[in-house]
Amino acid sequence: MPIWNPEIECASRETIEAIQLRRLKGQVAHAYENSAYYRDRWREIGIEPGDITELSDIRKLPFTDKGALRDTFPFGMFAVPMDEVARIHASSGTTGRPIVAGYTAQDLDVWSECIARVASAPGVVKQDRALMAFPYSMFTGGWGLHYGMERIGAMMIPAGAAGTDRHLQIIEDYGATVLISTPSYAMHLAEAGLRAGYDWEHSTLRIGLFGGEPCTLALKHEIERIMHITCTDNYGLTEIMGPGVSGECLGSRDMSHIAEDHILWEVVDPQTGEPVPNGQEGELVLTTLTKRAMPVFRYRTHDLTYVITDPCECGRTSARMKKVRKRTDDMLIIRGVNVFPSQFEDVLADIDGASVHYRLIVTTENDMDALELVLELDPSAFSDSMADMERFHTTVVETIKSIIGIRVKVTLVEPGHIERAIAKTHHVIDKRSSL
Ligand code: DLL
């Protein structure tokens, strides 16, 4: 598979670290000179740009979190005059003010470069025709990937949130070869196509570029199986850039290469904020190295992962982060046991007849979290026989009990019952706050 920028993506660790250090110093100086927010904060704790002499000095700087971005809404973290800001994006989240990200023309250029790398990894080339199914909105997914794909020279089909019927028609009419969307939307489109009698096997579509939400291997394989395509899952967040922070290659399909020349990564213990050894799971903390409009230092992503730096079989040497499946803030405590929704996905992936569609409903019972799993049956497992259904139900309850260690209420529903999300899927429905 082509590597977009081998000089950087395959550079030695020494080269990468030298680039990172030079850029980190530049980024700190830029923020100190041009952002009152950072200058004031660093002065309070006696930090000056000259204190950064090696990469580990990053730890002298304080963490930044969502709260800081909300408090300075909308432009308080910008470090360039407003007439140099070429674009803004925002992520709404569920509560409070949106998180705003700003980009200069140079930042947009870097962003497109990072997307071009991610898209090249599964083999996107100039001859491709890409159906954009992310909305063109304040969300970074649509515009970010659009311009990165144009950097490769691919033809963009800017459908946005046109709906499944239109998307199917567009694939057929214009011979789309790449689908860009969340994995849940891709699954939704795959199923809608099957219902409409669409012949995925002979469709022109060959690659899926997904991201924006966790994607299980089971879900990815299911989409690949139905649509007869190769999919990669790509990670990013508005605060740092949007998509393009890291991307899956076809070498190690459960890891994503980080754009290390533009982003410095750390993995810390979420409780103490102290670094964890390489390869050990913790919270991902990111620092921008080249952002002009809105530099961000030591951003607490809340995403849990681990990072390794040994070279990958795809030829890239850039550090790889394990796919993000859990966040520090999605842990549930059920009768004293700490559980993440992703654990249920892993258990269900190994049960024949369980589909990839599920919801976890959290309520409070006797002052503790109580959990119900609503699980959609795979069409192959659906049966009119009560005895068969009861047997399947018992298997699900008992497997969860033996692997995760808790007994949950399991409700089985027929295929198609669970609503499909057009954008990010929220698997957990938390009813606790309303009780
Ligand atoms: O979701 C950026 C993006 C758009 C990435 C399109 C890839 C494709 P936000 O809306 O700010 O940005 O959400 C960022 O979503 O901290 C993760 O928790 C989660 N997330 C994003 N991509 C992935 C992924 C975009 N591939 C938050 N796997 C992040 C797991 C993901 N989680």
Short mmCIF file of C-alpha atoms and ligand atoms in Angstrom, two decimals:
data_model
loop_
_atom_site.label_atom_id
_atom_site.label_comp_id
_atom_site.label_asym_id
_atom_site.label_seq_id
_atom_site.Cartn_x
_atom_site.Cartn_y
_atom_site.Cartn_z
CA MET A 1 0.00 0.00 0.00
CA PRO A 2 1.29 3.50 -0.74
CA ILE A 3 2.71 5.54 2.13
CA TRP A 4 1.79 9.20 1.60
CA ASN A 5 4.86 10.79 3.22
CA PRO A 6 7.49 8.10 3.76
CA GLU A 7 10.13 10.64 4.75
CA ILE A 8 8.15 11.39 7.90
CA GLU A 9 5.99 8.29 8.36
CA CYS A 10 9.03 6.00 8.13
CA ALA A 11 11.58 8.29 9.84
CA SER A 12 13.79 6.99 12.64
CA ARG A 13 12.80 7.67 16.26
CA GLU A 14 15.78 10.06 16.59
CA THR A 15 14.62 12.07 13.58
CA ILE A 16 11.03 12.22 14.81
CA GLU A 17 12.07 13.22 18.31
CA ALA A 18 14.38 15.92 16.95
CA ILE A 19 11.52 17.34 14.87
CA GLN A 20 9.21 17.13 17.88
CA LEU A 21 11.60 18.96 20.17
CA ARG A 22 12.27 21.75 17.68
CA ARG A 23 8.55 22.19 17.07
CA LEU A 24 7.60 21.94 20.73
CA LYS A 25 9.96 24.81 21.56
CA GLY A 26 8.46 26.82 18.71
CA GLN A 27 4.90 26.03 19.80
CA VAL A 28 5.57 27.03 23.42
CA ALA A 29 7.21 30.30 22.30
CA HIS A 30 4.31 31.04 19.95
CA ALA A 31 1.72 30.47 22.68
CA TYR A 32 3.70 32.47 25.26
CA GLU A 33 4.00 35.43 22.92
CA ASN A 34 0.52 35.37 21.43
CA SER A 35 -1.93 33.79 23.86
CA ALA A 36 -2.74 35.69 27.02
CA TYR A 37 -4.39 32.52 28.31
CA TYR A 38 -1.22 30.42 28.26
CA ARG A 39 1.15 33.27 29.18
CA ASP A 40 -0.86 34.06 32.33
CA ARG A 41 -1.16 30.42 33.33
CA TRP A 42 2.52 29.64 32.82
CA ARG A 43 3.67 32.83 34.54
CA GLU A 44 1.61 31.89 37.59
CA ILE A 45 3.66 28.72 37.97
CA GLY A 46 6.95 30.31 36.88
CA ILE A 47 7.35 28.65 33.48
CA GLU A 48 9.02 30.37 30.56
CA PRO A 49 9.70 29.12 27.01
CA GLY A 50 13.42 28.72 27.87
CA ASP A 51 12.49 26.02 30.43
CA ILE A 52 11.65 23.60 27.62
CA THR A 53 14.96 22.05 26.58
CA GLU A 54 14.01 18.40 26.11
CA LEU A 55 10.82 16.53 25.20
CA SER A 56 10.19 15.35 28.76
CA ASP A 57 10.04 19.02 29.84
CA ILE A 58 6.50 18.95 28.47
CA ARG A 59 5.64 17.65 31.94
CA LYS A 60 6.53 21.04 33.41
CA LEU A 61 3.44 22.44 31.66
CA PRO A 62 0.01 22.06 33.25
CA PHE A 63 -2.72 19.92 31.66
CA THR A 64 -5.50 21.51 29.62
CA ASP A 65 -9.04 20.15 29.74
CA LYS A 66 -12.45 20.72 28.18
CA GLY A 67 -13.28 23.17 30.98
CA ALA A 68 -10.54 25.56 29.79
CA LEU A 69 -11.94 25.55 26.26
CA ARG A 70 -15.45 26.13 27.55
CA ASP A 71 -14.34 28.94 29.88
CA THR A 72 -12.57 30.77 27.06
CA PHE A 73 -15.45 30.27 24.58
CA PRO A 74 -15.42 31.17 21.75
CA PHE A 75 -11.98 32.54 20.81
CA GLY A 76 -10.11 32.97 24.10
CA MET A 77 -7.51 30.28 23.31
CA PHE A 78 -6.66 31.62 19.86
CA ALA A 79 -3.07 32.74 19.38
CA VAL A 80 -3.33 34.65 16.09
CA PRO A 81 -5.25 37.81 15.10
CA MET A 82 -8.79 36.92 14.05
CA ASP A 83 -8.18 37.92 10.44
CA GLU A 84 -5.68 35.07 10.19
CA VAL A 85 -8.28 32.50 11.22
CA ALA A 86 -9.40 30.82 8.03
CA ARG A 87 -11.96 28.44 9.53
CA ILE A 88 -13.53 27.34 12.77
CA HIS A 89 -15.15 24.06 13.76
CA ALA A 90 -17.01 23.15 16.92
CA SER A 91 -18.14 20.07 18.75
CA SER A 92 -21.30 20.46 20.73
CA GLY A 93 -20.99 17.63 23.24
CA THR A 94 -24.02 16.97 25.37
CA THR A 95 -23.80 19.75 27.95
CA GLY A 96 -22.49 23.29 28.22
CA ARG A 97 -20.91 25.53 25.64
CA PRO A 98 -19.46 24.06 22.45
CA ILE A 99 -15.73 23.41 22.08
CA VAL A 100 -14.38 25.67 19.32
CA ALA A 101 -11.30 24.94 17.22
CA GLY A 102 -9.67 27.54 14.96
CA TYR A 103 -7.36 27.01 11.95
CA THR A 104 -5.12 29.33 9.96
CA ALA A 105 -4.54 28.60 6.27
CA GLN A 106 -1.32 26.83 7.34
CA ASP A 107 -3.20 24.74 9.93
CA LEU A 108 -5.67 23.67 7.24
CA ASP A 109 -2.75 22.69 5.04
CA VAL A 110 -1.24 20.53 7.81
CA TRP A 111 -4.66 18.99 8.48
CA SER A 112 -5.06 17.97 4.83
CA GLU A 113 -1.58 16.42 4.91
CA CYS A 114 -2.53 14.33 7.96
CA ILE A 115 -5.77 13.20 6.33
CA ALA A 116 -3.92 12.30 3.12
CA ARG A 117 -1.69 9.98 5.20
CA VAL A 118 -4.66 8.32 6.90
CA ALA A 119 -6.57 7.88 3.64
CA SER A 120 -3.55 6.49 1.78
CA ALA A 121 -3.10 3.75 4.39
CA PRO A 122 -5.93 1.51 3.09
CA GLY A 123 -5.02 2.46 -0.48
CA VAL A 124 -6.98 5.58 -1.47
CA VAL A 125 -5.46 7.01 -4.67
CA LYS A 126 -6.10 9.81 -7.15
CA GLN A 127 -8.42 7.61 -9.23
CA ASP A 128 -10.83 7.12 -6.31
CA ARG A 129 -14.28 8.71 -6.07
CA ALA A 130 -15.32 9.33 -2.51
CA LEU A 131 -18.83 9.59 -1.16
CA MET A 132 -18.80 11.92 1.84
CA ALA A 133 -21.51 10.73 4.22
CA PHE A 134 -20.37 12.80 7.21
CA PRO A 135 -22.43 15.97 7.44
CA TYR A 136 -20.84 19.17 6.16
CA SER A 137 -21.30 21.07 9.38
CA MET A 138 -19.42 22.42 12.37
CA PHE A 139 -18.33 18.78 12.96
CA THR A 140 -14.71 18.27 11.84
CA GLY A 141 -15.43 14.98 10.02
CA GLY A 142 -16.96 16.33 6.80
CA TRP A 143 -14.76 19.25 5.81
CA GLY A 144 -11.58 17.77 7.31
CA LEU A 145 -11.74 14.58 5.29
CA HIS A 146 -13.04 16.42 2.22
CA TYR A 147 -9.93 18.57 1.82
CA GLY A 148 -7.55 15.76 2.75
CA MET A 149 -9.05 13.58 0.04
CA GLU A 150 -8.70 16.41 -2.46
CA ARG A 151 -5.02 16.65 -1.47
CA ILE A 152 -4.62 13.08 -2.76
CA GLY A 153 -6.44 14.14 -5.90
CA ALA A 154 -9.45 11.89 -5.35
CA MET A 155 -12.82 13.01 -6.69
CA MET A 156 -15.11 14.14 -3.90
CA ILE A 157 -18.84 13.53 -4.01
CA PRO A 158 -20.05 15.96 -1.33
CA ALA A 159 -23.38 14.34 -0.50
CA GLY A 160 -23.17 14.97 3.26
CA ALA A 161 -26.21 13.87 5.24
CA ALA A 162 -28.30 13.04 2.17
CA GLY A 163 -29.89 9.87 3.57
CA THR A 164 -29.43 6.19 2.80
CA ASP A 165 -31.55 6.05 -0.38
CA ARG A 166 -29.64 8.94 -1.94
CA HIS A 167 -26.30 7.50 -0.81
CA LEU A 168 -27.05 4.13 -2.42
CA GLN A 169 -28.17 5.89 -5.59
CA ILE A 170 -25.00 8.02 -5.62
CA ILE A 171 -22.72 4.98 -5.28
CA GLU A 172 -24.50 3.47 -8.26
CA ASP A 173 -24.78 6.61 -10.41
CA TYR A 174 -21.26 7.97 -9.97
CA GLY A 175 -19.35 4.76 -9.29
CA ALA A 176 -18.21 5.78 -5.80
CA THR A 177 -15.23 3.74 -4.61
CA VAL A 178 -14.75 5.15 -1.08
CA LEU A 179 -17.32 5.66 1.68
CA ILE A 180 -16.53 8.18 4.43
CA SER A 181 -18.73 7.94 7.53
CA THR A 182 -19.01 6.69 11.07
CA PRO A 183 -18.85 2.88 11.28
CA SER A 184 -22.41 2.81 12.61
CA TYR A 185 -23.66 4.74 9.62
CA ALA A 186 -21.77 2.41 7.28
CA MET A 187 -23.49 -0.55 8.97
CA HIS A 188 -26.83 1.21 8.59
CA LEU A 189 -26.17 1.81 4.89
CA ALA A 190 -24.99 -1.77 4.42
CA GLU A 191 -28.22 -3.12 5.91
CA ALA A 192 -30.40 -0.63 4.02
CA GLY A 193 -28.69 -1.78 0.83
CA LEU A 194 -29.37 -5.42 1.64
CA ARG A 195 -33.05 -4.66 2.27
CA ALA A 196 -33.26 -2.78 -1.02
CA GLY A 197 -31.66 -5.71 -2.87
CA TYR A 198 -28.45 -3.76 -3.61
CA ASP A 199 -25.67 -6.00 -4.91
CA TRP A 200 -22.77 -5.04 -2.63
CA GLU A 201 -20.52 -7.71 -4.07
CA HIS A 202 -20.54 -6.11 -7.51
CA SER A 203 -20.68 -2.51 -6.33
CA THR A 204 -17.81 -0.14 -7.19
CA LEU A 205 -17.23 0.61 -3.50
CA ARG A 206 -13.87 -0.75 -2.30
CA ILE A 207 -12.74 1.24 0.76
CA GLY A 208 -14.42 2.59 3.90
CA LEU A 209 -12.80 5.43 5.83
CA PHE A 210 -14.46 5.46 9.20
CA GLY A 211 -14.03 7.26 12.49
CA GLY A 212 -15.58 9.57 15.02
CA GLU A 213 -16.64 6.83 17.43
CA PRO A 214 -15.27 3.53 18.77
CA CYS A 215 -15.47 0.69 16.27
CA THR A 216 -15.24 -2.91 17.38
CA LEU A 217 -13.37 -5.40 15.25
CA ALA A 218 -16.63 -7.34 15.02
CA LEU A 219 -18.46 -4.34 13.57
CA LYS A 220 -15.63 -3.62 11.14
CA HIS A 221 -15.55 -7.23 9.95
CA GLU A 222 -19.32 -7.30 9.54
CA ILE A 223 -19.26 -4.17 7.37
CA GLU A 224 -16.36 -5.55 5.34
CA ARG A 225 -18.23 -8.83 4.88
CA ILE A 226 -21.52 -7.28 3.77
CA MET A 227 -20.11 -4.49 1.61
CA HIS A 228 -17.10 -6.43 0.26
CA ILE A 229 -14.77 -3.54 1.08
CA THR A 230 -11.69 -2.83 3.22
CA CYS A 231 -12.32 -0.41 6.07
CA THR A 232 -10.04 1.55 8.35
CA ASP A 233 -11.01 3.24 11.56
CA ASN A 234 -9.45 6.64 12.17
CA TYR A 235 -9.20 8.64 15.35
CA GLY A 236 -9.21 12.31 16.13
CA LEU A 237 -10.79 15.07 18.17
CA THR A 238 -11.90 18.63 17.52
CA GLU A 239 -9.66 20.15 20.18
CA ILE A 240 -6.46 18.91 18.51
CA MET A 241 -7.40 18.94 14.83
CA GLY A 242 -10.33 16.63 14.05
CA PRO A 243 -9.78 13.41 12.06
CA GLY A 244 -6.13 12.88 11.10
CA VAL A 245 -4.67 12.55 14.61
CA SER A 246 -4.11 8.84 13.98
CA GLY A 247 -5.09 6.27 11.41
CA GLU A 248 -5.23 2.50 10.97
CA CYS A 249 -2.92 0.83 8.48
CA LEU A 250 -3.42 -2.58 6.92
CA GLY A 251 -0.51 -4.01 8.95
CA SER A 252 -1.81 -4.07 12.50
CA ARG A 253 -5.52 -3.61 12.18
CA ASP A 254 -6.19 -2.80 15.81
CA MET A 255 -3.70 0.07 16.12
CA SER A 256 -3.51 3.57 14.62
CA HIS A 257 -0.39 5.48 13.56
CA ILE A 258 -0.12 8.90 15.19
CA ALA A 259 0.89 11.99 13.17
CA GLU A 260 3.85 12.44 15.50
CA ASP A 261 5.46 15.32 13.63
CA HIS A 262 2.40 17.45 14.39
CA ILE A 263 1.21 15.92 17.65
CA LEU A 264 3.10 14.95 20.79
CA TRP A 265 1.49 12.10 22.72
CA GLU A 266 1.71 11.10 26.36
CA VAL A 267 -0.13 8.35 28.21
CA VAL A 268 -0.82 9.09 31.85
CA ASP A 269 -2.47 7.46 34.83
CA PRO A 270 -5.93 9.08 34.79
CA GLN A 271 -5.95 9.34 38.60
CA THR A 272 -2.50 10.78 39.24
CA GLY A 273 -1.61 12.36 35.89
CA GLU A 274 1.80 10.63 36.10
CA PRO A 275 3.21 8.96 32.95
CA VAL A 276 2.70 5.21 32.58
CA PRO A 277 5.39 3.01 31.00
CA ASN A 278 5.29 2.62 27.20
CA GLY A 279 2.75 0.01 26.17
CA GLN A 280 0.67 0.31 29.34
CA GLU A 281 -2.91 1.56 29.19
CA GLY A 282 -3.73 5.02 30.45
CA GLU A 283 -5.33 8.28 29.38
CA LEU A 284 -4.10 9.78 26.12
CA VAL A 285 -2.79 13.34 26.52
CA LEU A 286 -2.04 15.31 23.36
CA THR A 287 -0.08 18.47 22.53
CA THR A 288 -0.21 20.21 19.18
CA LEU A 289 3.24 20.93 17.73
CA THR A 290 2.46 23.12 14.73
CA LYS A 291 -0.96 24.66 15.37
CA ARG A 292 -0.88 28.43 14.77
CA ALA A 293 -4.48 29.46 15.41
CA MET A 294 -5.09 27.42 18.54
CA PRO A 295 -2.16 25.61 20.13
CA VAL A 296 -3.25 23.13 22.80
CA PHE A 297 -0.88 21.81 25.45
CA ARG A 298 -1.26 18.51 27.28
CA TYR A 299 -4.92 18.04 26.46
CA ARG A 300 -6.66 15.42 28.60
CA THR A 301 -8.61 13.45 25.99
CA HIS A 302 -10.28 11.09 28.51
CA ASP A 303 -9.67 8.38 25.90
CA LEU A 304 -8.02 5.23 27.27
CA THR A 305 -5.38 3.53 25.16
CA TYR A 306 -1.74 2.47 25.08
CA VAL A 307 1.00 3.49 22.65
CA ILE A 308 3.90 1.47 21.22
CA THR A 309 6.84 2.77 19.22
CA ASP A 310 8.29 -0.32 17.55
CA PRO A 311 8.15 -0.28 13.74
CA CYS A 312 5.01 -1.68 12.11
CA GLU A 313 4.93 -4.37 9.45
CA CYS A 314 3.36 -1.79 7.07
CA GLY A 315 6.72 0.01 7.00
CA ARG A 316 5.70 3.02 9.09
CA THR A 317 7.76 3.80 12.15
CA SER A 318 5.38 6.33 13.68
CA ALA A 319 4.07 5.42 17.14
CA ARG A 320 0.87 3.41 17.20
CA MET A 321 -2.01 3.80 19.62
CA LYS A 322 -4.37 0.96 20.40
CA LYS A 323 -7.87 1.60 19.12
CA VAL A 324 -9.84 3.63 21.63
CA ARG A 325 -12.66 1.54 23.08
CA LYS A 326 -13.24 3.23 26.40
CA ARG A 327 -13.12 6.63 28.01
CA THR A 328 -12.33 7.50 31.60
CA ASP A 329 -15.82 8.97 31.84
CA ASP A 330 -17.81 6.00 30.52
CA MET A 331 -16.94 3.58 33.31
CA LEU A 332 -19.96 2.27 35.20
CA ILE A 333 -19.91 0.83 38.69
CA ILE A 334 -22.45 -1.96 38.88
CA ARG A 335 -22.83 -3.41 42.37
CA GLY A 336 -19.22 -2.56 43.08
CA VAL A 337 -17.78 -3.93 39.83
CA ASN A 338 -16.15 -1.45 37.43
CA VAL A 339 -17.29 -2.09 33.87
CA PHE A 340 -16.87 -0.39 30.51
CA PRO A 341 -19.47 -0.75 27.74
CA SER A 342 -16.70 -2.09 25.47
CA GLN A 343 -16.48 -5.22 27.66
CA PHE A 344 -20.02 -6.12 26.64
CA GLU A 345 -19.11 -5.66 22.98
CA ASP A 346 -16.22 -8.08 23.39
CA VAL A 347 -18.39 -10.71 25.06
CA LEU A 348 -21.19 -10.36 22.50
CA ALA A 349 -18.73 -10.63 19.60
CA ASP A 350 -18.08 -14.24 20.69
CA ILE A 351 -21.72 -15.28 21.05
CA ASP A 352 -23.23 -16.77 17.90
CA GLY A 353 -26.53 -15.10 17.12
CA ALA A 354 -25.78 -11.83 18.93
CA SER A 355 -25.81 -8.91 16.50
CA VAL A 356 -23.56 -5.83 16.76
CA HIS A 357 -26.58 -3.72 17.75
CA TYR A 358 -27.12 -3.22 21.44
CA ARG A 359 -27.94 -0.61 24.08
CA LEU A 360 -27.01 -0.51 27.75
CA ILE A 361 -29.60 1.18 29.91
CA VAL A 362 -28.35 2.40 33.27
CA THR A 363 -30.76 3.13 36.10
CA THR A 364 -30.46 3.41 39.86
CA GLU A 365 -31.73 0.63 42.11
CA ASN A 366 -31.17 0.84 45.85
CA ASP A 367 -28.69 3.70 45.34
CA MET A 368 -26.53 1.63 42.98
CA ASP A 369 -26.17 1.50 39.22
CA ALA A 370 -28.31 -1.19 37.63
CA LEU A 371 -27.85 -2.32 34.05
CA GLU A 372 -30.10 -3.67 31.35
CA LEU A 373 -28.68 -4.96 28.08
CA VAL A 374 -31.05 -4.64 25.14
CA LEU A 375 -29.67 -6.88 22.44
CA GLU A 376 -30.77 -7.28 18.88
CA LEU A 377 -30.73 -10.81 17.54
CA ASP A 378 -28.93 -11.62 14.38
CA PRO A 379 -31.50 -12.63 11.72
CA SER A 380 -29.88 -16.09 11.62
CA ALA A 381 -30.61 -16.63 15.32
CA PHE A 382 -34.18 -15.39 15.29
CA SER A 383 -36.57 -18.26 15.96
CA ASP A 384 -40.30 -18.74 16.56
CA SER A 385 -39.50 -21.40 19.14
CA MET A 386 -39.75 -20.06 22.71
CA ALA A 387 -37.39 -22.78 23.91
CA ASP A 388 -34.69 -21.69 21.43
CA MET A 389 -35.06 -18.07 22.47
CA GLU A 390 -34.88 -18.95 26.16
CA ARG A 391 -31.76 -21.00 25.60
CA PHE A 392 -30.14 -18.10 23.78
CA HIS A 393 -31.20 -15.69 26.53
CA THR A 394 -29.64 -17.92 29.19
CA THR A 395 -26.42 -18.15 27.17
CA VAL A 396 -26.12 -14.36 27.02
CA VAL A 397 -26.86 -13.86 30.73
CA GLU A 398 -24.50 -16.64 31.82
CA THR A 399 -21.65 -15.63 29.49
CA ILE A 400 -21.77 -12.06 30.76
CA LYS A 401 -21.87 -13.31 34.34
CA SER A 402 -18.89 -15.58 33.88
CA ILE A 403 -16.70 -13.16 31.89
CA ILE A 404 -17.60 -9.71 33.24
CA GLY A 405 -18.64 -10.93 36.66
CA ILE A 406 -22.04 -9.28 36.97
CA ARG A 407 -25.60 -10.41 36.40
CA VAL A 408 -27.45 -8.01 34.11
CA LYS A 409 -31.01 -7.95 32.90
CA VAL A 410 -30.97 -9.01 29.24
CA THR A 411 -33.81 -8.09 26.89
CA LEU A 412 -33.72 -9.65 23.42
CA VAL A 413 -35.27 -7.75 20.55
CA GLU A 414 -35.91 -8.69 16.95
CA PRO A 415 -33.60 -7.70 14.07
CA GLY A 416 -33.98 -4.02 13.10
CA HIS A 417 -35.54 -3.01 16.44
CA ILE A 418 -32.70 -0.81 17.69
CA GLU A 419 -32.64 2.63 16.12
CA ARG A 420 -29.62 3.19 13.82
CA ALA A 421 -27.65 6.40 14.32
CA ILE A 422 -26.79 8.60 11.37
CA ALA A 423 -23.85 10.17 13.21
CA LYS A 424 -22.22 8.91 16.40
CA THR A 425 -23.96 6.03 18.15
CA HIS A 426 -24.59 6.33 21.86
CA HIS A 427 -24.69 2.77 23.16
CA VAL A 428 -25.34 3.77 26.76
CA ILE A 429 -28.63 5.33 27.78
CA ASP A 430 -28.17 6.81 31.19
CA LYS A 431 -31.45 7.23 33.02
CA ARG A 432 -29.84 7.88 36.37
CA SER A 433 -29.95 11.68 36.30
CA SER A 434 -33.68 11.71 35.76
CA LEU A 435 -34.42 9.54 38.79
O1 DLL B 1 -15.01 12.72 16.19
C1 DLL B 1 -13.17 13.71 14.98
C2 DLL B 1 -13.30 12.69 13.92
C3 DLL B 1 -14.22 12.83 12.91
C4 DLL B 1 -12.44 11.59 13.89
C5 DLL B 1 -14.33 11.90 11.91
C6 DLL B 1 -12.51 10.66 12.88
C7 DLL B 1 -13.46 10.81 11.87
P1 DLL B 1 -15.07 14.94 18.19
O2 DLL B 1 -16.47 15.06 17.71
O3 DLL B 1 -14.45 16.10 18.89
O4 DLL B 1 -14.10 14.66 16.97
O5 DLL B 1 -14.99 13.66 19.11
C8 DLL B 1 -13.76 13.23 19.63
O6 DLL B 1 -14.64 10.98 19.71
O7 DLL B 1 -12.10 11.97 22.02
C9 DLL B 1 -13.03 9.90 21.06
O8 DLL B 1 -13.61 9.70 22.33
C10 DLL B 1 -14.08 9.69 19.98
N1 DLL B 1 -13.49 9.16 18.75
C11 DLL B 1 -13.23 9.81 17.61
N2 DLL B 1 -12.74 8.94 16.68
C12 DLL B 1 -12.68 7.73 17.29
C13 DLL B 1 -12.26 6.42 16.89
C14 DLL B 1 -14.21 13.63 16.07
N3 DLL B 1 -11.84 6.14 15.66
C15 DLL B 1 -13.96 11.98 20.47
N4 DLL B 1 -12.30 5.43 17.81
C16 DLL B 1 -12.65 11.36 20.86
C17 DLL B 1 -12.74 5.66 19.06
C18 DLL B 1 -13.15 7.88 18.61
N5 DLL B 1 -13.17 6.84 19.49
#
